[in-house]
Coordinates of C-alpha atoms and ligand atoms in Angstrom, one line a residue:
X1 CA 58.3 -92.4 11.4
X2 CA 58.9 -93.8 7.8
X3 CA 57.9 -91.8 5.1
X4 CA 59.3 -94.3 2.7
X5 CA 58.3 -98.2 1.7
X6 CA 60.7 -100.1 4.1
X7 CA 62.2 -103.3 2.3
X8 CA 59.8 -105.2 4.5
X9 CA 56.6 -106.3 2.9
X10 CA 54.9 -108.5 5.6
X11 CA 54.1 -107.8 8.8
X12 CA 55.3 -110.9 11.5
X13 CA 51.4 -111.9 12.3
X14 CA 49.9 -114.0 9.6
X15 CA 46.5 -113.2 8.8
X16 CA 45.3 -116.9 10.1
X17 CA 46.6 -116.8 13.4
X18 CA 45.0 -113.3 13.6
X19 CA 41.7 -115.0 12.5
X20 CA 42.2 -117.7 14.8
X21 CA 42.4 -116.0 17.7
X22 CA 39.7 -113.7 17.3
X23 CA 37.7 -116.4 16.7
X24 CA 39.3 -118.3 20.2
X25 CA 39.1 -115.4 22.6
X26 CA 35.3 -114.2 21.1
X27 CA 36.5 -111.0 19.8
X28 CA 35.6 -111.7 16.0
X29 CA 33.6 -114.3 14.0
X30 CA 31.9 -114.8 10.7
X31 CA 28.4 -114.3 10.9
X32 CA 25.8 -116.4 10.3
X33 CA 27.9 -119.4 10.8
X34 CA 25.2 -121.8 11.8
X35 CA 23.6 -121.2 8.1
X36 CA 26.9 -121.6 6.2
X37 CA 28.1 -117.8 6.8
X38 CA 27.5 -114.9 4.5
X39 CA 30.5 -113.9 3.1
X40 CA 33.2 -111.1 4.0
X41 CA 30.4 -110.4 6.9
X42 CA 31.7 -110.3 10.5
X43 CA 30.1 -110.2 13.9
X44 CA 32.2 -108.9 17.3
X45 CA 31.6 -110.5 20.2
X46 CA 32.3 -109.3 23.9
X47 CA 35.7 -108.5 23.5
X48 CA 35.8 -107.3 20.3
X49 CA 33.5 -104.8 20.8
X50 CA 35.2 -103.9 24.0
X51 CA 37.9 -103.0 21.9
X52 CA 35.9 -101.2 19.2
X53 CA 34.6 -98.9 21.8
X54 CA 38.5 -98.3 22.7
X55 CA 39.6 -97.5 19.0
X56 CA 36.4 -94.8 19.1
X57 CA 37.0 -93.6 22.1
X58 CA 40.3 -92.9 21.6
X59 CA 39.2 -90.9 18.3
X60 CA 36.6 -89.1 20.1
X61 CA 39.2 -88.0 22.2
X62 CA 41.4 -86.9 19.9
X63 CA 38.2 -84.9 18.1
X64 CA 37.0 -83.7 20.5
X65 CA 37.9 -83.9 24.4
X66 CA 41.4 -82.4 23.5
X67 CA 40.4 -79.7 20.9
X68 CA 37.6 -77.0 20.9
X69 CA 36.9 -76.5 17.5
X70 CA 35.3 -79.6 16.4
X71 CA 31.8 -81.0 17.0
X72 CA 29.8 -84.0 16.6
X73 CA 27.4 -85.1 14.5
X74 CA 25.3 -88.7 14.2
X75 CA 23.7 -88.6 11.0
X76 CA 20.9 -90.2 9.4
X77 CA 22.4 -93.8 6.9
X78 CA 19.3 -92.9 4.9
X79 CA 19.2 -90.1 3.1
X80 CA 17.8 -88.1 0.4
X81 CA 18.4 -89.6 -2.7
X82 CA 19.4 -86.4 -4.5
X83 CA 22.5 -86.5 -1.9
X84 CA 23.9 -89.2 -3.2
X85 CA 23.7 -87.7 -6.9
X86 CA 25.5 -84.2 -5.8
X87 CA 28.1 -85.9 -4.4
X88 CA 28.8 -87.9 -7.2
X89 CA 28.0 -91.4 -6.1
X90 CA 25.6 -91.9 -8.6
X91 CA 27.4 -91.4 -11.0
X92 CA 30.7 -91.9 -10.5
X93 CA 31.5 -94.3 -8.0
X94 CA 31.5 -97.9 -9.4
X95 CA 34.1 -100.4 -10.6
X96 CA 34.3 -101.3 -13.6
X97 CA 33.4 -105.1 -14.0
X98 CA 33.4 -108.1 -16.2
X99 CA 31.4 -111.2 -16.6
X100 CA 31.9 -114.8 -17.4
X101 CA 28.6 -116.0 -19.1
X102 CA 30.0 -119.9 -18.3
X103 CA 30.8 -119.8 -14.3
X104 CA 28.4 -116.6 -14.0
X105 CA 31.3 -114.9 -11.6
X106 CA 31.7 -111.1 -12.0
X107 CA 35.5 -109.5 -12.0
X108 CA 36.6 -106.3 -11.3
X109 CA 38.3 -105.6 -14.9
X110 CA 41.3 -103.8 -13.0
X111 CA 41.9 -106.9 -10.7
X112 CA 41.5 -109.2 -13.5
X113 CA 45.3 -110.8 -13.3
X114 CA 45.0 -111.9 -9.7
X115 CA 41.4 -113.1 -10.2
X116 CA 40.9 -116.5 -10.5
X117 CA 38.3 -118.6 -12.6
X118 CA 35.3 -120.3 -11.4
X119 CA 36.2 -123.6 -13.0
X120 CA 38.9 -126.4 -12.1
X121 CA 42.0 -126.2 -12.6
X122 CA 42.4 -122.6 -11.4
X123 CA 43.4 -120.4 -14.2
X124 CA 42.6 -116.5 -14.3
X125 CA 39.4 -115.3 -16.0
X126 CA 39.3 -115.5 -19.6
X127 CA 42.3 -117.9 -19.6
X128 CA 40.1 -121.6 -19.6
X129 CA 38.9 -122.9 -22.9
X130 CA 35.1 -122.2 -21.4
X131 CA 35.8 -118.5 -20.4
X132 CA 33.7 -116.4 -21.9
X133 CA 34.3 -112.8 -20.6
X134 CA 31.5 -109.7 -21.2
X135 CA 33.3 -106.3 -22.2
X136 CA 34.2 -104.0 -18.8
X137 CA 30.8 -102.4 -17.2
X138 CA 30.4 -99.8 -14.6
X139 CA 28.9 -101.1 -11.3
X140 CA 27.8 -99.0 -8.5
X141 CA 28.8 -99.8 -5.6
X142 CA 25.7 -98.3 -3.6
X143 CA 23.2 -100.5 -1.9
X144 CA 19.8 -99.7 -2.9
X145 CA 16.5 -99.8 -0.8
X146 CA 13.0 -98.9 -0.7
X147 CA 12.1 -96.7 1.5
X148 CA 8.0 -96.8 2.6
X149 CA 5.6 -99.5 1.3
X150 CA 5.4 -98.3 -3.0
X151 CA 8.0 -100.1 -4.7
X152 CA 8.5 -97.9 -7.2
X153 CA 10.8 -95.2 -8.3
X154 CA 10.1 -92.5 -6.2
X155 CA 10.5 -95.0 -3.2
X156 CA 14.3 -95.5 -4.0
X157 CA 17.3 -94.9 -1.7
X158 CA 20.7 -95.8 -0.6
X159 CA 22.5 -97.1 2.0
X160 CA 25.2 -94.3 2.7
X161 CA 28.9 -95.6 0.9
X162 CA 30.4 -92.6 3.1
X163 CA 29.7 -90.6 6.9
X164 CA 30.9 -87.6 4.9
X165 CA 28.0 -86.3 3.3
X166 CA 26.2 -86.2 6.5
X167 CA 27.9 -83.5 7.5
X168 CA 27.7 -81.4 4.9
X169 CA 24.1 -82.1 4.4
X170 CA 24.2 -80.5 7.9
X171 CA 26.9 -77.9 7.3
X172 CA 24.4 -74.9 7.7
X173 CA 22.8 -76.4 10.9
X174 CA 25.7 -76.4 12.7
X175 CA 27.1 -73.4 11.4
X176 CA 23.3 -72.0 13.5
X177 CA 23.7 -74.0 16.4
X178 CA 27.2 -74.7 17.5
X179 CA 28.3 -71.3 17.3
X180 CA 31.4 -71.9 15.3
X181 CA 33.1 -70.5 12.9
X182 CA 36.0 -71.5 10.1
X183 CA 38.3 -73.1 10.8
X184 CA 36.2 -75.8 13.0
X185 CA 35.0 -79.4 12.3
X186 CA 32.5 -81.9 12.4
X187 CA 33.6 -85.2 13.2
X188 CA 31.2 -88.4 12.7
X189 CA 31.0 -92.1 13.4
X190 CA 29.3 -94.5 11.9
X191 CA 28.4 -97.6 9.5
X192 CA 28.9 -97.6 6.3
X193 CA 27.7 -100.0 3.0
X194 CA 29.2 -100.6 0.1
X195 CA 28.4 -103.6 -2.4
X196 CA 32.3 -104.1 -3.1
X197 CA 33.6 -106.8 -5.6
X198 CA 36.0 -107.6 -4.3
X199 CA 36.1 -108.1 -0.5
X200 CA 38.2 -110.3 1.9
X201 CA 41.8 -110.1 4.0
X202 CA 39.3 -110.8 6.8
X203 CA 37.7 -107.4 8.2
X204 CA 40.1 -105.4 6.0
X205 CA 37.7 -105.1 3.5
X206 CA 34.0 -105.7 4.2
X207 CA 30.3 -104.8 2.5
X208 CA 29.0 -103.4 6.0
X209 CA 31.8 -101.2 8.2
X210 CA 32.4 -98.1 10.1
X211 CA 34.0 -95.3 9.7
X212 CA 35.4 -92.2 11.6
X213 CA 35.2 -89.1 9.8
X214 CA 35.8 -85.6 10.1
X215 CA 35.4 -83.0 7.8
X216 CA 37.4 -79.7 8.8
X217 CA 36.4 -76.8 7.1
X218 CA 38.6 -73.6 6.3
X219 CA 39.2 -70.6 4.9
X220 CA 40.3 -71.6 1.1
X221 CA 43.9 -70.2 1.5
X222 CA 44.5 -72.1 4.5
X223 CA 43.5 -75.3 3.0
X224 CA 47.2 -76.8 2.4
X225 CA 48.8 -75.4 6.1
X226 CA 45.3 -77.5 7.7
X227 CA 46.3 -80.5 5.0
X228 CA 49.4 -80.7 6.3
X229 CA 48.7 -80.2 10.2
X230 CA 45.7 -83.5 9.6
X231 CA 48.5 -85.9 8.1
X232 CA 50.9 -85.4 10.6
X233 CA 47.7 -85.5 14.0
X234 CA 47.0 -89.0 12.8
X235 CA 50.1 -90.5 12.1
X236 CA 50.7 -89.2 15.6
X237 CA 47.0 -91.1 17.1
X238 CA 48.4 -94.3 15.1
X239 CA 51.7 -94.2 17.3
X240 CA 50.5 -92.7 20.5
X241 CA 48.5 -95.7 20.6
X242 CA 51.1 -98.3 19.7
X243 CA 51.1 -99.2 15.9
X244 CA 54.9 -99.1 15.6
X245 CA 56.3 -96.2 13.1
X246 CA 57.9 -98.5 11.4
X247 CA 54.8 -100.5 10.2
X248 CA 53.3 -97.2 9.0
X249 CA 53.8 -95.1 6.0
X250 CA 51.9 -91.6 4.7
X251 CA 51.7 -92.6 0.8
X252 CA 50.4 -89.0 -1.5
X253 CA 48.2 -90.2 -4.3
X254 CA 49.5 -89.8 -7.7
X255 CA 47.2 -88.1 -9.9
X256 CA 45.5 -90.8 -11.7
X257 CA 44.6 -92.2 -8.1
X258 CA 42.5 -89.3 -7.1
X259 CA 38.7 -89.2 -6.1
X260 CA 36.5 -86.7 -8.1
X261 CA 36.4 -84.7 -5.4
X262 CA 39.9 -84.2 -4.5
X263 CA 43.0 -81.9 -5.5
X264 CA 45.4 -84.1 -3.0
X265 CA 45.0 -87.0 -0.9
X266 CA 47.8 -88.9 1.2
X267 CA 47.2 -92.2 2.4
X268 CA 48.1 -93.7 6.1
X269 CA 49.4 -97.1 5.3
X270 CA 49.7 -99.7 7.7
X271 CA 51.8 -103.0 6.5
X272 CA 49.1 -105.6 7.3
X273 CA 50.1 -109.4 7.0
X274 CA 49.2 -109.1 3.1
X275 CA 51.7 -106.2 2.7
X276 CA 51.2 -102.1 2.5
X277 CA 47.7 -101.1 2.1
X278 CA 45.4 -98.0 3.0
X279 CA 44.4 -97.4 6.7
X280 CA 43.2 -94.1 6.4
X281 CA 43.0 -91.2 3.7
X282 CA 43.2 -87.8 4.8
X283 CA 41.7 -85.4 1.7
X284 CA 41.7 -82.2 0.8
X285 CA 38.3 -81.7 -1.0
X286 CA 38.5 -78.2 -2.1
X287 CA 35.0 -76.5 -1.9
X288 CA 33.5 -79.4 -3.7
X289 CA 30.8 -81.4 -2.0
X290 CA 29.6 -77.6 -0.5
X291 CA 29.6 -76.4 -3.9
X292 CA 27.5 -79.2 -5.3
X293 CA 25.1 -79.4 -2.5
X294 CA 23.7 -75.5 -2.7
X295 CA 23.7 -76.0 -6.7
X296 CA 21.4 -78.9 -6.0
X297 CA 19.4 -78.1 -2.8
X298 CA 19.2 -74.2 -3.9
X299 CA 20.5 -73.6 -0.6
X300 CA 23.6 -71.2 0.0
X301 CA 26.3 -72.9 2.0
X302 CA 28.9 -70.4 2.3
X303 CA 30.5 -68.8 5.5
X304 CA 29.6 -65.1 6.0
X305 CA 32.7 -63.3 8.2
X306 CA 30.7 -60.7 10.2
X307 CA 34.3 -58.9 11.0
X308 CA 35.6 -59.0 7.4
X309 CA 32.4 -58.2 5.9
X310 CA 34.1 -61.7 3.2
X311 CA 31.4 -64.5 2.0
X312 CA 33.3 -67.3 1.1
X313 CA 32.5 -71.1 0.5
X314 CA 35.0 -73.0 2.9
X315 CA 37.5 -75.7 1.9
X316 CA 37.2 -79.4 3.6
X317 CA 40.0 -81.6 5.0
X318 CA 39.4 -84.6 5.6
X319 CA 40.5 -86.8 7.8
X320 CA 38.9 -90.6 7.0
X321 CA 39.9 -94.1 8.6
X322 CA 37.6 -97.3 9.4
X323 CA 37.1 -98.7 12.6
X324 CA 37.3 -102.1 11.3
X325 CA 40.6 -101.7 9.8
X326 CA 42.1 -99.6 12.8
X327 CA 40.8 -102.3 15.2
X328 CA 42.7 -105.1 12.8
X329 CA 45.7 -102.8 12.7
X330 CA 46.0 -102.7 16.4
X331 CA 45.5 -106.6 16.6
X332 CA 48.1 -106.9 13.7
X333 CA 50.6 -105.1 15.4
X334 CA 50.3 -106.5 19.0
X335 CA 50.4 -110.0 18.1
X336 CA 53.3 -111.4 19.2
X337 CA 54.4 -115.3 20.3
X338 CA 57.0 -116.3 22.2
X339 CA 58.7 -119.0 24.5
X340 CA 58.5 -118.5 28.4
X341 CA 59.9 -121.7 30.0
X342 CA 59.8 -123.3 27.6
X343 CA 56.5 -122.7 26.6
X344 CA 54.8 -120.8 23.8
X345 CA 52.7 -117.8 25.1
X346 CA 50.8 -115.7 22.5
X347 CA 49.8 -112.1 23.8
X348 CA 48.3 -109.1 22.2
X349 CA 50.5 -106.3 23.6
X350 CA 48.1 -103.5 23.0
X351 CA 48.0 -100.6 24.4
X352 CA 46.3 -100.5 27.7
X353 CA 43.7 -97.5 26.8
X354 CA 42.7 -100.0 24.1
X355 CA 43.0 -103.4 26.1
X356 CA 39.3 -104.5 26.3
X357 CA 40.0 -105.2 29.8
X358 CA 42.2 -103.5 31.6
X359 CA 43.1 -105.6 34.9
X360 CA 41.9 -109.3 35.9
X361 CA 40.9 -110.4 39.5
X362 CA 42.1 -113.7 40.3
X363 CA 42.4 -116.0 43.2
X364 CA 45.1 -118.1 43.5
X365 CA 42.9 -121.4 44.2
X366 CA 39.0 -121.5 44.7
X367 CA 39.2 -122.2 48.6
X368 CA 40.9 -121.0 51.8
X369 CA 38.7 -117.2 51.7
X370 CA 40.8 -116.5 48.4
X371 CA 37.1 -116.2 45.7
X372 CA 35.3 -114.3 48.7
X373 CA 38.4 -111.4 49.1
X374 CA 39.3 -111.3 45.6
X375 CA 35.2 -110.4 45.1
X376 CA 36.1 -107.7 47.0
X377 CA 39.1 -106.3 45.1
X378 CA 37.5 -106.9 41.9
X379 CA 34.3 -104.8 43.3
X380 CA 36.4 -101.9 44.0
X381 CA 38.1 -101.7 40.6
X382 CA 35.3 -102.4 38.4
X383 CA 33.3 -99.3 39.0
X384 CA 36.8 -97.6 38.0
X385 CA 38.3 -99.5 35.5
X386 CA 37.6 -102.4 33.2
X387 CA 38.3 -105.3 35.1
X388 CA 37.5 -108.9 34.9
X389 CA 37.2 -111.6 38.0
X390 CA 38.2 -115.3 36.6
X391 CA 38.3 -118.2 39.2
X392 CA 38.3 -121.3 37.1
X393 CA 41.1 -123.4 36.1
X394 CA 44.9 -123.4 36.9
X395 CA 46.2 -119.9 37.2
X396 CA 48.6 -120.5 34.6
X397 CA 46.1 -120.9 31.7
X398 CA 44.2 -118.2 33.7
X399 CA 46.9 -116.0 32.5
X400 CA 47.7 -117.3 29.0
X401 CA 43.9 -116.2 28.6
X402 CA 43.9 -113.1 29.7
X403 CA 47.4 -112.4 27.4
X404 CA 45.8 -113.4 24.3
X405 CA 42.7 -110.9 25.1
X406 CA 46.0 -108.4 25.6
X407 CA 44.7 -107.5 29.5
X408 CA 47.5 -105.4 30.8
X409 CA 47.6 -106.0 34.4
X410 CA 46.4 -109.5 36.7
X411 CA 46.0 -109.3 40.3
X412 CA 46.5 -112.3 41.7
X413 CA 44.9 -112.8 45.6
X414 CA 46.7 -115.4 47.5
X415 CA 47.2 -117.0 50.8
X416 CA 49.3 -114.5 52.2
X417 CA 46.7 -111.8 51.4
X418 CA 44.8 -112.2 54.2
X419 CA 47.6 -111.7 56.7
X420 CA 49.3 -108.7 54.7
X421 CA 46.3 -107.0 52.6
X422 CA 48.6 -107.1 49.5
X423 CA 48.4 -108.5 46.3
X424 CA 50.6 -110.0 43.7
X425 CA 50.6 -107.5 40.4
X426 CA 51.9 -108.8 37.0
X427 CA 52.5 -107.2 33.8
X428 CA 51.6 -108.5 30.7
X429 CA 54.8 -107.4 28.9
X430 CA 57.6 -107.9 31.1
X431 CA 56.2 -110.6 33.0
X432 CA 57.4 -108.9 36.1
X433 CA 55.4 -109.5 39.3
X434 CA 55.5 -107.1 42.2
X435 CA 53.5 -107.5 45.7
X436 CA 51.4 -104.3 46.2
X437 CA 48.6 -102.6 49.0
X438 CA 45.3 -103.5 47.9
X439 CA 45.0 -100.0 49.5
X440 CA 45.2 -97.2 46.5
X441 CA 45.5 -100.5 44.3
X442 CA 42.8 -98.7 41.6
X443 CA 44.7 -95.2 41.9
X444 CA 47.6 -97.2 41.4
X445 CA 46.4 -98.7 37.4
X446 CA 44.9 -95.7 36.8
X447 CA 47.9 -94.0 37.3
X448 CA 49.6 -96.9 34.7
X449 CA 46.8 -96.0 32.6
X450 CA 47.7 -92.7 32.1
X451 CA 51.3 -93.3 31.6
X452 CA 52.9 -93.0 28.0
X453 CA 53.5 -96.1 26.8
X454 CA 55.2 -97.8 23.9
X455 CA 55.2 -101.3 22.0
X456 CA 58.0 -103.7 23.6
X457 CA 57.9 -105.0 20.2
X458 CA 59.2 -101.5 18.9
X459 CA 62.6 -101.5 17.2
Ligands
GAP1 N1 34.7 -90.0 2.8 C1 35.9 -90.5 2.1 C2 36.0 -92.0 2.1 O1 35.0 -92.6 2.4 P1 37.5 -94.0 1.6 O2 39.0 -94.0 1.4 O3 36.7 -94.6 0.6 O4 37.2 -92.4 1.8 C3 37.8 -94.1 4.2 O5 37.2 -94.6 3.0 C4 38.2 -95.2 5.1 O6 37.1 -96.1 5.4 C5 39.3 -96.2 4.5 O7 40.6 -95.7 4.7 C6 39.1 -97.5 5.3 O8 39.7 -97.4 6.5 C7 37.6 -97.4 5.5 N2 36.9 -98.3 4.5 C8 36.5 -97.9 3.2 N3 36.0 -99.0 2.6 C9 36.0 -100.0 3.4 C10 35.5 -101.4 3.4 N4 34.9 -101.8 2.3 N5 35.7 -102.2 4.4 C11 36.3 -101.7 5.6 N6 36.7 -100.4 5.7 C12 36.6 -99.6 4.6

């Protein structure tokens, strides 16, 4: 695992054959096409959210099926305003931003020398004999609402920029009712709103996303040992589910990087096809956000140890990735072309516990009994594992289909099938075919399921 910037700075896939196949095999597309599109906004279709369910399933899993001292939470997106000011949204988080009072565009003042200028020919802001730039201002990035039917003050709320504050909003609650006690999390997933400037690199960057967060909170002394132990569990999620080592860095913050909140903060960096960025950030928060919220609730959130007789406010790790930018990670990384006699094939070699479908049902041709038995077999996986039946068109670019939706396994029901009650089973990957009972055929992929597996693109 590289804990070092490799000397490569683009991943193989570009971005626009990324786009383009999302957009081909219905897993992604801009919404609100049909009026012109709004931008940086995306909609998943069947297959994309297939695979979304994978990526937070698979972080559930890691949360909470295989551990015992973390539990769940699904908090309100509206909240109390006064939330948003303890944490330090209100004041603190925004970009600082210029205007041009000729072509009415607004920069962010610290991406000012790759911006580009409204007018023709291209220039960057401020560089055209019409610019005329405003000084830097702050700009929040919170979305503001009304909540109830006065329009006035008192009626205002946000959007929630962060899942975090949910659970510490809710810190005492479960502290009552889950019957933990430091060190023990709460994990959370949901969407997320921020009015970013600048937005784009597909769904690497969005105004509406989610995000999987946990907050892990511990006595203060053991803050650094739990730090440590978070950076290395999801690097290790990253891998165990395919995203090659290589492609991945853990990047610490330098100082004048760090959030208000946080005394040290590494970032999970994936190299996407525009080069090295953020993934994930895993925090350590200190006792901060607890801290602010029982100075301005009045409530006391602190951890009294019954056996120690100590009262202490708990430190938070934190532990915070998007779903969007996982799920475009794992597509990044499984994209792969190449030539199979003497054709090109494009396949998305995920891995199969994120495959939105995990094994395809075909018949060879649509006559001869072959549709009617491969029903069958595909009524028998189904109810165990995700599994598509597909009769139309030649079986070859029945299969090219299912390798660009990255289906692991195809089935394939022929004429011999009736006489032998076998069928043919490729692999995606290695392309190799084998004739198998459909006896103990779903045993059989569940088993393959469970194996470990690893990219065939790894180095
Ligand atoms: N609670 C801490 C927090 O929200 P963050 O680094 O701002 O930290 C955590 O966000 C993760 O959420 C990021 O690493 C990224 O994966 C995802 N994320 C943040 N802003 C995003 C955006 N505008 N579009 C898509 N994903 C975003």
């Amino acid at each position: 695992m590289s804990e070092e910037r490799t000397d490569r700075e683009r991943s193989e896939a570009s971005l626009e054959d990324v786009v383009a196949l999302c957009k081909r095999r219905g897993f992604i597309f801009p919404s609100s096409e049909i009026y012109g599109g709004v931008g940086s906004t995306y909609d998943y279709g069947h297959y994309g959210v297939l695979l979304r369910n994978n990526v937070k399933g698979e972080w559930w899993r890691s949360m909470l099926t295989e551990r015992d001292d973390i539990v769940a939470i699904d908090s309100a997106i509206i909240q109390h305003p006064k939330v948003w000011e303890a944490s330090g949204h209100v004041g603190g988080f925004s970009d600082p931003m210029v205007d041009c009072k000729t072509c009415k565009l607004r920069f962010r003042a610290d991406h000012i020398e790759s911006a580009q200028c409204g007018r023709k020919p291209s220039k960057r802001p401020g560089e055209g004999p019409d610019c005329e730039l405003t000084e830097a201002r702050e700009f929040n990035l919170m979305f503001r609402t009304q909540v109830g039917p006065v329009a006035d003050s008192s009626s205002e709320a946000y959007l929630r920029p962060e899942t975090a504050q949910g659970i510490f909003i809710n810190f005492k609650n479960v502290l009552q009712f889950a019957r933990v006690k430091p060190p023990f999390g709460i994990a959370q997933i949901g969407k997320s709103f921020r009015n970013e400037i600048t937005t784009g690199n597909f769904i690497f960057r969005t105004r509406e996303f989610e995000q999987m967060e946990m907050e892990f909170f511990c006595p203060p002394d053991e803050a650094e040992k739990w730090h440590e132990h978070w950076m290395a569990e999801r690097m290790r999620w990253y891998t165990d589910l395919g995203i090659r080592p290589e492609n991945l860095l853990l990047r610490p913050h330098g100082a004048d990087e760090l959030s208000h909140y946080s005394s040290a903060t590494s970032d999970i960096e994936y190299l996407f096809p525009m080069g090295y960025s953020e993934l994930e950030g895993i925090a350590n928060r200190g006792d901060f956000d607890l801290t602010q919220h029982a100075k301005f609730s009045g409530e006391k959130l602190e951890y009294f140890d019954q056996g120690t007789g100590e009262r202490y406010v708990p430190h938070v790790i934190e532990p915070a990735a998007g779903v969007d930018r996982a799920t475009l990670a794992f597509i990044v990384d499984a994209y792969d072309v190449e030539e199979v006699e003497g054709r090109q094939r494009t396949v998305l070699r995920l891995h199969p516990k994120l495959a939105p479908v995990k094994v395809a049902v075909l018949p060879l041709v649509s006559k001869e009994g072959m549709p009617e038995r491969a029903r069958e077999v595909f009524d028998s996986l189904r109810r165990r594992l995700g599994s598509e039946y597909d009769e139309g068109g030649s079986i070859g670019k029945r299969y090219r289909r299912q390798d660009e939706i990255g289906t692991p396994w195809g089935v394939t029901i022929d004429g011999e099938t009736a006489d032998d009650d076998c069928v043919t089973l490729r692999d995606r990957d290695s392309l190799a075919q084998e004739r198998v009972p459909i006896e103990g055929l779903a045993e059989r992929l569940l088993a393959k399921l469970d194996e470990e597996w690893t990219s065939p693109k790894a180095e």
